[in-house]
Short mmCIF file of C-alpha atoms in Angstrom, two decimals:
data_model
loop_
_atom_site.label_atom_id
_atom_site.label_comp_id
_atom_site.label_asym_id
_atom_site.label_seq_id
_atom_site.Cartn_x
_atom_site.Cartn_y
_atom_site.Cartn_z
CA MET W 1 -0.05 0.06 0.05
CA GLN W 2 1.14 3.32 -1.00
CA LYS W 3 2.14 5.95 2.00
CA PHE W 4 1.18 9.46 1.84
CA PRO W 5 3.62 11.81 3.64
CA MET W 6 1.66 14.57 5.40
CA THR W 7 1.87 16.72 8.39
CA GLY W 8 -0.29 16.45 11.49
CA PRO W 9 -2.32 19.54 10.59
CA GLY W 10 -2.82 18.30 7.13
CA LEU W 11 -4.07 15.12 8.37
CA GLU W 12 -6.60 16.47 10.73
CA ARG W 13 -8.01 18.91 7.90
CA LEU W 14 -8.67 15.57 5.95
CA GLU W 15 -10.10 13.73 8.86
CA ASP W 16 -12.46 16.68 9.54
CA GLU W 17 -13.52 16.75 6.01
CA LEU W 18 -14.29 12.88 6.18
CA ARG W 19 -16.07 13.31 9.43
CA LYS W 20 -18.29 16.18 8.01
CA LEU W 21 -19.18 14.17 4.71
CA LYS W 22 -20.10 11.13 6.80
CA SER W 23 -22.18 12.79 9.61
CA GLU W 24 -23.55 15.69 7.58
CA GLU W 25 -23.40 15.66 4.05
CA ARG W 26 -24.36 11.91 3.88
CA PRO W 27 -27.48 12.16 5.73
CA ALA W 28 -28.54 15.48 3.90
CA ILE W 29 -28.09 13.71 0.40
CA ILE W 30 -30.31 10.61 1.83
CA ARG W 31 -33.15 13.18 2.85
CA ALA W 32 -32.85 14.91 -0.19
CA ILE W 33 -33.37 11.63 -2.38
CA ALA W 34 -36.33 10.57 -0.38
CA GLU W 35 -37.86 14.00 -0.77
CA ALA W 36 -37.37 13.74 -4.46
CA ARG W 37 -38.57 10.27 -4.63
CA SER W 38 -41.90 11.48 -2.82
CA HIS W 39 -42.51 13.70 -5.90
CA GLY W 40 -43.48 10.84 -8.30
CA ASP W 41 -42.00 9.93 -11.72
CA LEU W 42 -38.40 9.68 -11.21
CA SER W 43 -37.44 9.72 -15.01
CA GLU W 44 -38.14 13.57 -15.24
CA ASN W 45 -37.32 14.49 -11.73
CA ALA W 46 -34.35 16.85 -11.82
CA GLU W 47 -34.22 17.28 -8.08
CA TYR W 48 -33.72 13.41 -7.73
CA HIS W 49 -31.21 13.11 -10.59
CA ALA W 50 -29.13 16.03 -8.89
CA ALA W 51 -29.31 14.64 -5.49
CA ARG W 52 -27.99 11.05 -6.87
CA GLU W 53 -25.31 12.77 -8.53
CA ARG W 54 -24.51 14.66 -5.51
CA GLN W 55 -24.53 11.24 -3.69
CA SER W 56 -22.19 9.81 -6.26
CA PHE W 57 -19.60 12.46 -5.93
CA THR W 58 -19.80 12.54 -2.02
CA GLU W 59 -19.39 8.67 -1.80
CA GLY W 60 -16.63 8.96 -4.14
CA ARG W 61 -14.92 11.62 -2.06
CA ILE W 62 -15.45 9.54 1.22
CA GLN W 63 -13.67 6.60 -0.36
CA GLU W 64 -10.88 8.63 -1.55
CA LEU W 65 -10.40 10.27 1.89
CA GLU W 66 -10.78 6.88 3.67
CA GLU W 67 -7.97 5.62 1.58
CA ILE W 68 -5.68 8.65 2.13
CA VAL W 69 -6.21 8.90 5.68
CA SER W 70 -5.57 5.16 6.34
CA SER W 71 -2.22 5.51 4.44
CA ALA W 72 -1.13 8.66 5.80
CA GLU W 73 2.32 8.74 7.12
CA VAL W 74 2.58 11.82 9.64
CA ILE W 75 6.02 13.52 9.75
CA ASP W 76 6.35 16.00 12.59
CA PRO W 77 8.52 18.85 11.26
CA ALA W 78 9.33 19.71 14.82
CA ALA W 79 11.34 16.57 15.21
CA LEU W 80 13.24 17.73 12.24
CA SER W 81 16.20 20.20 12.24
CA GLY W 82 19.25 21.80 10.28
CA ASP W 83 19.48 24.20 7.43
CA GLN W 84 18.78 21.47 4.61
CA VAL W 85 15.29 21.61 3.06
CA LYS W 86 13.24 18.43 3.93
CA PHE W 87 9.61 17.43 3.79
CA GLY W 88 7.62 19.64 6.48
CA ALA W 89 10.06 22.56 6.50
CA ARG W 90 9.22 26.17 6.07
CA VAL W 91 11.45 27.81 3.45
CA LYS W 92 11.73 31.48 3.19
CA LEU W 93 12.96 32.38 -0.55
CA VAL W 94 13.46 35.44 -2.42
CA ASP W 95 12.76 35.76 -6.29
CA GLU W 96 16.10 36.97 -7.72
CA GLU W 97 14.39 38.84 -10.52
CA THR W 98 11.77 40.62 -8.56
CA ASP W 99 13.28 40.65 -5.12
CA LYS W 100 9.95 39.57 -3.75
CA GLU W 101 10.11 37.31 -0.71
CA ALA W 102 7.74 34.40 0.01
CA THR W 103 7.65 31.69 2.73
CA TYR W 104 6.24 27.99 1.83
CA GLN W 105 6.01 24.98 3.91
CA ILE W 106 6.79 21.65 2.07
CA VAL W 107 3.66 19.34 2.62
CA GLY W 108 2.13 16.24 1.18
CA VAL W 109 0.26 16.30 -2.07
CA TYR W 110 -3.28 16.16 -0.55
CA GLU W 111 -2.86 18.98 1.81
CA ALA W 112 -1.24 21.58 -0.46
CA ASP W 113 -3.02 24.95 -0.74
CA ILE W 114 -0.52 27.57 -2.38
CA LYS W 115 -2.84 30.29 -1.04
CA GLN W 116 -1.91 29.32 2.42
CA GLY W 117 1.83 28.87 1.58
CA LEU W 118 1.32 24.97 1.60
CA LEU W 119 3.65 23.76 -1.36
CA SER W 120 3.05 20.30 -2.63
CA ILE W 121 6.07 17.83 -2.49
CA SER W 122 5.57 16.91 -6.02
CA SER W 123 5.55 20.71 -7.30
CA PRO W 124 8.55 21.69 -9.31
CA LEU W 125 9.57 24.39 -6.82
CA ALA W 126 9.39 21.86 -3.80
CA LYS W 127 11.50 19.29 -5.77
CA SER W 128 14.22 21.70 -6.62
CA LEU W 129 14.26 22.77 -2.93
CA ILE W 130 14.80 19.43 -1.41
CA GLY W 131 18.20 18.71 -0.02
CA LYS W 132 19.30 22.45 -0.72
CA SER W 133 20.43 24.69 2.24
CA ILE W 134 20.45 28.37 3.18
CA GLY W 135 22.15 30.67 0.78
CA ASP W 136 21.62 27.92 -2.19
CA THR W 137 20.18 29.15 -5.44
CA VAL W 138 17.46 27.03 -7.45
CA SER W 139 16.09 27.36 -10.99
CA VAL W 140 12.54 26.45 -11.51
CA PRO W 141 10.91 26.05 -14.92
CA ALA W 142 7.75 28.44 -15.15
CA PRO W 143 5.43 29.20 -17.93
CA GLY W 144 7.23 32.52 -18.62
CA GLY W 145 10.57 31.34 -18.44
CA ASP W 146 12.80 29.68 -15.68
CA ARG W 147 12.63 31.54 -12.08
CA THR W 148 15.49 31.66 -9.72
CA TYR W 149 15.04 31.84 -5.89
CA GLU W 150 17.67 31.93 -3.09
CA ILE W 151 16.89 30.45 -0.10
CA LEU W 152 16.94 32.76 2.83
CA GLU W 153 15.83 30.65 5.81
CA VAL W 154 14.90 26.97 6.69
CA ILE W 155 12.58 26.64 9.69
CA TYR W 156 11.34 23.62 11.51
CA ARG W 157 8.63 23.80 14.07
#
């Protein structure tokens, strides 16, 4: 079975989503299907078909989350140290072209959210950062041409 590296907070978010889908969403869909059935002819009942489609999507997501959660391998960044970039590290970078600074935490594929600074381990930037140290420069292919970043800080907490 494939293991999915993940941080503790990332696993908690997925477990919360799974709990919500099972305890709130699933019962709501069952009620919606029962309500739509009570309206008679199912062949032309848009509410019924929409509820069944929502049920199919929800059950698929529950199954996906159960697999991810059961295969999660939690890695605690606080247990790591050093100035070399590893999974779970928060990395402060500066774009050498624009001098814009950004901080990202390298996390598992299923917990990534770039808007919150959570960078997927499988992203080109994360792949180029792994194993590098403070002061190193990395080049990352981007749609507008390669971008070059310098690592300013590596934080484990």
